[in-house]
């Protein structure tokens, strides 16, 4: 997941990825804050990136390459 943020005179791009097999990336918007979290299979949050919602320009979800999909998908 790429997050493009307005940084005043420029934009900044941040990336949150599911770094290991079985992990996923979840996105939530709460009280004016965008949270992008990497989560394990059992729901434990590994890391979270938080951004003010009015500064977020784009959330870009990249497709999973076919060779990296898990069994049965």
PDB file of N, CA and C in Angstrom:
ATOM      1  N   UNK A   1       0.850  -1.153   0.000  1.00  0.00           N
ATOM      2  CA  UNK A   1       0.000   0.000   0.000  1.00  0.00           C
ATOM      3  C   UNK A   1       0.901   1.222   0.000  1.00  0.00           C
ATOM      4  N   UNK A   2       0.678   2.097  -0.938  1.00  0.00           N
ATOM      5  CA  UNK A   2       1.409   3.362  -0.995  1.00  0.00           C
ATOM      6  C   UNK A   2       0.496   4.473  -0.498  1.00  0.00           C
ATOM      7  N   UNK A   3       1.052   5.371   0.302  1.00  0.00           N
ATOM      8  CA  UNK A   3       0.314   6.506   0.818  1.00  0.00           C
ATOM      9  C   UNK A   3       1.014   7.760   0.329  1.00  0.00           C
ATOM     10  N   UNK A   4       0.298   8.609  -0.399  1.00  0.00           N
ATOM     11  CA  UNK A   4       0.852   9.864  -0.911  1.00  0.00           C
ATOM     12  C   UNK A   4       0.307  10.986  -0.032  1.00  0.00           C
ATOM     13  N   UNK A   5       1.225  11.764   0.565  1.00  0.00           N
ATOM     14  CA  UNK A   5       0.860  12.778   1.546  1.00  0.00           C
ATOM     15  C   UNK A   5       1.344  14.145   1.087  1.00  0.00           C
ATOM     16  N   UNK A   6       0.505  15.172   1.286  1.00  0.00           N
ATOM     17  CA  UNK A   6       0.881  16.556   1.007  1.00  0.00           C
ATOM     18  C   UNK A   6       1.810  17.027   2.123  1.00  0.00           C
ATOM     19  N   UNK A   7       3.015  17.434   1.755  1.00  0.00           N
ATOM     20  CA  UNK A   7       4.000  17.897   2.736  1.00  0.00           C
ATOM     21  C   UNK A   7       4.297  19.381   2.547  1.00  0.00           C
ATOM     22  N   UNK A   8       3.269  20.156   2.256  1.00  0.00           N
ATOM     23  CA  UNK A   8       3.455  21.589   2.055  1.00  0.00           C
ATOM     24  C   UNK A   8       3.771  21.910   0.617  1.00  0.00           C
ATOM     25  N   UNK A   9       5.043  22.113   0.305  1.00  0.00           N
ATOM     26  CA  UNK A   9       5.440  22.481  -1.047  1.00  0.00           C
ATOM     27  C   UNK A   9       5.736  21.277  -1.927  1.00  0.00           C
ATOM     28  N   UNK A  10       5.630  20.072  -1.396  1.00  0.00           N
ATOM     29  CA  UNK A  10       5.917  18.857  -2.156  1.00  0.00           C
ATOM     30  C   UNK A  10       5.015  17.727  -1.667  1.00  0.00           C
ATOM     31  N   UNK A  11       5.153  16.568  -2.277  1.00  0.00           N
ATOM     32  CA  UNK A  11       4.438  15.385  -1.794  1.00  0.00           C
ATOM     33  C   UNK A  11       5.455  14.346  -1.339  1.00  0.00           C
ATOM     34  N   UNK A  12       5.037  13.530  -0.408  1.00  0.00           N
ATOM     35  CA  UNK A  12       5.880  12.426   0.062  1.00  0.00           C
ATOM     36  C   UNK A  12       5.106  11.133  -0.099  1.00  0.00           C
ATOM     37  N   UNK A  13       5.825  10.084  -0.452  1.00  0.00           N
ATOM     38  CA  UNK A  13       5.214   8.774  -0.635  1.00  0.00           C
ATOM     39  C   UNK A  13       5.777   7.815   0.400  1.00  0.00           C
ATOM     40  N   UNK A  14       4.869   7.150   1.101  1.00  0.00           N
ATOM     41  CA  UNK A  14       5.247   6.143   2.091  1.00  0.00           C
ATOM     42  C   UNK A  14       4.695   4.805   1.628  1.00  0.00           C
ATOM     43  N   UNK A  15       5.349   3.722   2.026  1.00  0.00           N
ATOM     44  CA  UNK A  15       4.925   2.395   1.610  1.00  0.00           C
ATOM     45  C   UNK A  15       4.843   1.480   2.828  1.00  0.00           C
ATOM     46  N   UNK A  16       3.706   0.792   2.958  1.00  0.00           N
ATOM     47  CA  UNK A  16       3.516  -0.215   3.997  1.00  0.00           C
ATOM     48  C   UNK A  16       3.225  -1.518   3.277  1.00  0.00           C
ATOM     49  N   UNK A  17       4.030  -2.544   3.544  1.00  0.00           N
ATOM     50  CA  UNK A  17       3.866  -3.828   2.856  1.00  0.00           C
ATOM     51  C   UNK A  17       3.706  -4.946   3.881  1.00  0.00           C
ATOM     52  N   UNK A  18       3.049  -6.021   3.448  1.00  0.00           N
ATOM     53  CA  UNK A  18       2.975  -7.239   4.252  1.00  0.00           C
ATOM     54  C   UNK A  18       4.300  -7.960   4.043  1.00  0.00           C
ATOM     55  N   UNK A  19       5.207  -7.825   4.997  1.00  0.00           N
ATOM     56  CA  UNK A  19       6.595  -8.243   4.798  1.00  0.00           C
ATOM     57  C   UNK A  19       6.820  -9.747   4.858  1.00  0.00           C
ATOM     58  N   UNK A  20       5.872 -10.497   5.389  1.00  0.00           N
ATOM     59  CA  UNK A  20       6.029 -11.953   5.473  1.00  0.00           C
ATOM     60  C   UNK A  20       4.754 -12.640   5.002  1.00  0.00           C
ATOM     61  N   UNK A  21       4.878 -13.918   4.684  1.00  0.00           N
ATOM     62  CA  UNK A  21       3.721 -14.697   4.254  1.00  0.00           C
ATOM     63  C   UNK A  21       2.695 -14.748   5.386  1.00  0.00           C
ATOM     64  N   UNK A  22       1.433 -14.633   5.029  1.00  0.00           N
ATOM     65  CA  UNK A  22       0.366 -14.697   6.016  1.00  0.00           C
ATOM     66  C   UNK A  22      -0.005 -13.362   6.623  1.00  0.00           C
ATOM     67  N   UNK A  23       0.735 -12.324   6.320  1.00  0.00           N
ATOM     68  CA  UNK A  23       0.397 -11.000   6.834  1.00  0.00           C
ATOM     69  C   UNK A  23      -0.419 -10.235   5.808  1.00  0.00           C
ATOM     70  N   UNK A  24      -1.141  -9.249   6.282  1.00  0.00           N
ATOM     71  CA  UNK A  24      -1.963  -8.427   5.396  1.00  0.00           C
ATOM     72  C   UNK A  24      -1.852  -6.963   5.832  1.00  0.00           C
ATOM     73  N   UNK A  25      -2.304  -6.078   4.965  1.00  0.00           N
ATOM     74  CA  UNK A  25      -2.301  -4.647   5.258  1.00  0.00           C
ATOM     75  C   UNK A  25      -3.751  -4.198   5.370  1.00  0.00           C
ATOM     76  N   UNK A  26      -4.086  -3.547   6.477  1.00  0.00           N
ATOM     77  CA  UNK A  26      -5.436  -3.044   6.706  1.00  0.00           C
ATOM     78  C   UNK A  26      -5.400  -1.526   6.790  1.00  0.00           C
ATOM     79  N   UNK A  27      -6.481  -0.900   6.296  1.00  0.00           N
ATOM     80  CA  UNK A  27      -6.591   0.551   6.299  1.00  0.00           C
ATOM     81  C   UNK A  27      -7.845   0.956   7.060  1.00  0.00           C
ATOM     82  N   UNK A  28      -7.734   1.988   7.894  1.00  0.00           N
ATOM     83  CA  UNK A  28      -8.880   2.493   8.642  1.00  0.00           C
ATOM     84  C   UNK A  28      -8.798   4.015   8.690  1.00  0.00           C
ATOM     85  N   UNK A  29      -9.974   4.659   8.649  1.00  0.00           N
ATOM     86  CA  UNK A  29     -10.051   6.111   8.803  1.00  0.00           C
ATOM     87  C   UNK A  29     -10.884   6.369  10.054  1.00  0.00           C
ATOM     88  N   UNK A  30     -10.264   6.977  11.061  1.00  0.00           N
ATOM     89  CA  UNK A  30     -10.929   7.231  12.335  1.00  0.00           C
ATOM     90  C   UNK A  30     -10.607   8.639  12.816  1.00  0.00           C
ATOM     91  N   UNK A  31     -11.634   9.410  13.106  1.00  0.00           N
ATOM     92  CA  UNK A  31     -11.478  10.722  13.731  1.00  0.00           C
ATOM     93  C   UNK A  31     -10.439  11.594  13.037  1.00  0.00           C
ATOM     94  N   UNK A  32     -10.479  11.616  11.708  1.00  0.00           N
ATOM     95  CA  UNK A  32      -9.582  12.475  10.957  1.00  0.00           C
ATOM     96  C   UNK A  32      -8.174  11.953  10.782  1.00  0.00           C
ATOM     97  N   UNK A  33      -7.964  10.673  11.092  1.00  0.00           N
ATOM     98  CA  UNK A  33      -6.643  10.062  10.959  1.00  0.00           C
ATOM     99  C   UNK A  33      -6.758   8.815  10.096  1.00  0.00           C
ATOM    100  N   UNK A  34      -5.865   8.678   9.119  1.00  0.00           N
ATOM    101  CA  UNK A  34      -5.789   7.473   8.295  1.00  0.00           C
ATOM    102  C   UNK A  34      -4.728   6.574   8.914  1.00  0.00           C
ATOM    103  N   UNK A  35      -5.113   5.328   9.235  1.00  0.00           N
ATOM    104  CA  UNK A  35      -4.175   4.359   9.804  1.00  0.00           C
ATOM    105  C   UNK A  35      -3.995   3.218   8.820  1.00  0.00           C
ATOM    106  N   UNK A  36      -2.758   2.903   8.501  1.00  0.00           N
ATOM    107  CA  UNK A  36      -2.432   1.771   7.637  1.00  0.00           C
ATOM    108  C   UNK A  36      -1.568   0.838   8.477  1.00  0.00           C
ATOM    109  N   UNK A  37      -2.060  -0.398   8.698  1.00  0.00           N
ATOM    110  CA  UNK A  37      -1.394  -1.330   9.606  1.00  0.00           C
ATOM    111  C   UNK A  37      -1.038  -2.635   8.919  1.00  0.00           C
ATOM    112  N   UNK A  38       0.115  -3.183   9.276  1.00  0.00           N
ATOM    113  CA  UNK A  38       0.490  -4.534   8.872  1.00  0.00           C
ATOM    114  C   UNK A  38       0.039  -5.457   9.999  1.00  0.00           C
ATOM    115  N   UNK A  39      -0.751  -6.482   9.652  1.00  0.00           N
ATOM    116  CA  UNK A  39      -1.391  -7.336  10.645  1.00  0.00           C
ATOM    117  C   UNK A  39      -1.037  -8.794  10.374  1.00  0.00           C
ATOM    118  N   UNK A  40      -0.811  -9.571  11.456  1.00  0.00           N
ATOM    119  CA  UNK A  40      -0.519 -11.001  11.316  1.00  0.00           C
ATOM    120  C   UNK A  40      -1.812 -11.782  11.129  1.00  0.00           C
ATOM    121  N   UNK A  41      -1.676 -13.088  10.903  1.00  0.00           N
ATOM    122  CA  UNK A  41      -2.849 -13.952  10.719  1.00  0.00           C
ATOM    123  C   UNK A  41      -3.800 -13.908  11.902  1.00  0.00           C
ATOM    124  N   UNK A  42      -3.260 -13.847  13.112  1.00  0.00           N
ATOM    125  CA  UNK A  42      -4.123 -13.873  14.297  1.00  0.00           C
ATOM    126  C   UNK A  42      -4.607 -12.489  14.715  1.00  0.00           C
ATOM    127  N   UNK A  43      -4.304 -11.457  13.945  1.00  0.00           N
ATOM    128  CA  UNK A  43      -4.827 -10.120  14.197  1.00  0.00           C
ATOM    129  C   UNK A  43      -3.921  -9.196  14.980  1.00  0.00           C
ATOM    130  N   UNK A  44      -2.725  -9.638  15.323  1.00  0.00           N
ATOM    131  CA  UNK A  44      -1.789  -8.776  16.048  1.00  0.00           C
ATOM    132  C   UNK A  44      -1.173  -7.758  15.088  1.00  0.00           C
ATOM    133  N   UNK A  45      -1.176  -6.504  15.498  1.00  0.00           N
ATOM    134  CA  UNK A  45      -0.626  -5.434  14.666  1.00  0.00           C
ATOM    135  C   UNK A  45       0.892  -5.423  14.802  1.00  0.00           C
ATOM    136  N   UNK A  46       1.586  -5.491  13.660  1.00  0.00           N
ATOM    137  CA  UNK A  46       3.048  -5.481  13.648  1.00  0.00           C
ATOM    138  C   UNK A  46       3.559  -4.047  13.630  1.00  0.00           C
ATOM    139  N   UNK A  47       3.010  -3.222  12.744  1.00  0.00           N
ATOM    140  CA  UNK A  47       3.394  -1.813  12.668  1.00  0.00           C
ATOM    141  C   UNK A  47       2.226  -1.013  12.100  1.00  0.00           C
ATOM    142  N   UNK A  48       2.181   0.255  12.456  1.00  0.00           N
ATOM    143  CA  UNK A  48       1.104   1.133  12.010  1.00  0.00           C
ATOM    144  C   UNK A  48       1.692   2.465  11.564  1.00  0.00           C
ATOM    145  N   UNK A  49       1.193   2.964  10.438  1.00  0.00           N
ATOM    146  CA  UNK A  49       1.545   4.308   9.969  1.00  0.00           C
ATOM    147  C   UNK A  49       0.283   5.162  10.078  1.00  0.00           C
ATOM    148  N   UNK A  50       0.410   6.348  10.666  1.00  0.00           N
ATOM    149  CA  UNK A  50      -0.744   7.232  10.853  1.00  0.00           C
ATOM    150  C   UNK A  50      -0.492   8.564  10.152  1.00  0.00           C
ATOM    151  N   UNK A  51      -1.543   9.048   9.481  1.00  0.00           N
ATOM    152  CA  UNK A  51      -1.459  10.307   8.742  1.00  0.00           C
ATOM    153  C   UNK A  51      -2.736  11.100   8.973  1.00  0.00           C
ATOM    154  N   UNK A  52      -2.623  12.421   9.011  1.00  0.00           N
ATOM    155  CA  UNK A  52      -3.811  13.265   9.090  1.00  0.00           C
ATOM    156  C   UNK A  52      -4.590  13.121   7.789  1.00  0.00           C
ATOM    157  N   UNK A  53      -5.882  12.860   7.890  1.00  0.00           N
ATOM    158  CA  UNK A  53      -6.701  12.564   6.714  1.00  0.00           C
ATOM    159  C   UNK A  53      -6.729  13.725   5.724  1.00  0.00           C
ATOM    160  N   UNK A  54      -6.704  14.966   6.207  1.00  0.00           N
ATOM    161  CA  UNK A  54      -6.760  16.097   5.280  1.00  0.00           C
ATOM    162  C   UNK A  54      -5.453  16.304   4.515  1.00  0.00           C
ATOM    163  N   UNK A  55      -4.379  15.602   4.887  1.00  0.00           N
ATOM    164  CA  UNK A  55      -3.097  15.681   4.171  1.00  0.00           C
ATOM    165  C   UNK A  55      -2.881  14.529   3.202  1.00  0.00           C
ATOM    166  N   UNK A  56      -3.695  13.475   3.295  1.00  0.00           N
ATOM    167  CA  UNK A  56      -3.533  12.304   2.426  1.00  0.00           C
ATOM    168  C   UNK A  56      -4.127  12.616   1.060  1.00  0.00           C
ATOM    169  N   UNK A  57      -3.307  12.490   0.024  1.00  0.00           N
ATOM    170  CA  UNK A  57      -3.755  12.734  -1.345  1.00  0.00           C
ATOM    171  C   UNK A  57      -4.238  11.459  -2.014  1.00  0.00           C
ATOM    172  N   UNK A  58      -3.584  10.322  -1.719  1.00  0.00           N
ATOM    173  CA  UNK A  58      -3.951   9.062  -2.372  1.00  0.00           C
ATOM    174  C   UNK A  58      -3.514   7.874  -1.532  1.00  0.00           C
ATOM    175  N   UNK A  59      -4.332   6.820  -1.591  1.00  0.00           N
ATOM    176  CA  UNK A  59      -3.976   5.507  -1.056  1.00  0.00           C
ATOM    177  C   UNK A  59      -3.969   4.574  -2.250  1.00  0.00           C
ATOM    178  N   UNK A  60      -2.823   3.997  -2.557  1.00  0.00           N
ATOM    179  CA  UNK A  60      -2.676   3.161  -3.751  1.00  0.00           C
ATOM    180  C   UNK A  60      -2.394   1.735  -3.313  1.00  0.00           C
ATOM    181  N   UNK A  61      -3.312   0.829  -3.646  1.00  0.00           N
ATOM    182  CA  UNK A  61      -3.118  -0.583  -3.316  1.00  0.00           C
ATOM    183  C   UNK A  61      -2.550  -1.292  -4.528  1.00  0.00           C
ATOM    184  N   UNK A  62      -1.391  -1.901  -4.357  1.00  0.00           N
ATOM    185  CA  UNK A  62      -0.727  -2.603  -5.453  1.00  0.00           C
ATOM    186  C   UNK A  62      -1.243  -4.036  -5.526  1.00  0.00           C
ATOM    187  N   UNK A  63      -1.492  -4.563  -6.729  1.00  0.00           N
ATOM    188  CA  UNK A  63      -1.921  -5.959  -6.841  1.00  0.00           C
ATOM    189  C   UNK A  63      -0.779  -6.909  -6.481  1.00  0.00           C
ATOM    190  N   UNK A  64      -1.145  -8.075  -5.976  1.00  0.00           N
ATOM    191  CA  UNK A  64      -0.159  -9.097  -5.624  1.00  0.00           C
ATOM    192  C   UNK A  64       0.274  -9.797  -6.905  1.00  0.00           C
ATOM    193  N   UNK A  65       1.582  -9.902  -7.165  1.00  0.00           N
ATOM    194  CA  UNK A  65       2.034 -10.652  -8.344  1.00  0.00           C
ATOM    195  C   UNK A  65       1.556 -12.097  -8.267  1.00  0.00           C
ATOM    196  N   UNK A  66       1.205 -12.681  -9.398  1.00  0.00           N
ATOM    197  CA  UNK A  66       0.625 -14.029  -9.416  1.00  0.00           C
ATOM    198  C   UNK A  66       1.505 -15.078  -8.757  1.00  0.00           C
ATOM    199  N   UNK A  67       2.798 -14.965  -8.834  1.00  0.00           N
ATOM    200  CA  UNK A  67       3.695 -15.954  -8.260  1.00  0.00           C
ATOM    201  C   UNK A  67       3.751 -15.927  -6.739  1.00  0.00           C
ATOM    202  N   UNK A  68       3.219 -14.872  -6.095  1.00  0.00           N
ATOM    203  CA  UNK A  68       3.327 -14.729  -4.649  1.00  0.00           C
ATOM    204  C   UNK A  68       2.033 -15.008  -3.914  1.00  0.00           C
ATOM    205  N   UNK A  69       0.976 -15.432  -4.592  1.00  0.00           N
ATOM    206  CA  UNK A  69      -0.277 -15.725  -3.916  1.00  0.00           C
ATOM    207  C   UNK A  69      -0.137 -16.988  -3.098  1.00  0.00           C
ATOM    208  N   UNK A  70      -0.878 -17.044  -1.990  1.00  0.00           N
ATOM    209  CA  UNK A  70      -0.825 -18.211  -1.113  1.00  0.00           C
ATOM    210  C   UNK A  70      -1.545 -19.403  -1.715  1.00  0.00           C
ATOM    211  N   UNK A  71      -1.455 -20.540  -1.046  1.00  0.00           N
ATOM    212  CA  UNK A  71      -2.101 -21.765  -1.507  1.00  0.00           C
ATOM    213  C   UNK A  71      -3.609 -21.590  -1.504  1.00  0.00           C
ATOM    214  N   UNK A  72      -4.278 -22.072  -2.541  1.00  0.00           N
ATOM    215  CA  UNK A  72      -5.729 -22.056  -2.610  1.00  0.00           C
ATOM    216  C   UNK A  72      -6.335 -20.733  -3.016  1.00  0.00           C
ATOM    217  N   UNK A  73      -5.544 -19.746  -3.345  1.00  0.00           N
ATOM    218  CA  UNK A  73      -6.095 -18.455  -3.759  1.00  0.00           C
ATOM    219  C   UNK A  73      -6.101 -18.336  -5.253  1.00  0.00           C
TER     220      UNK A  73
END
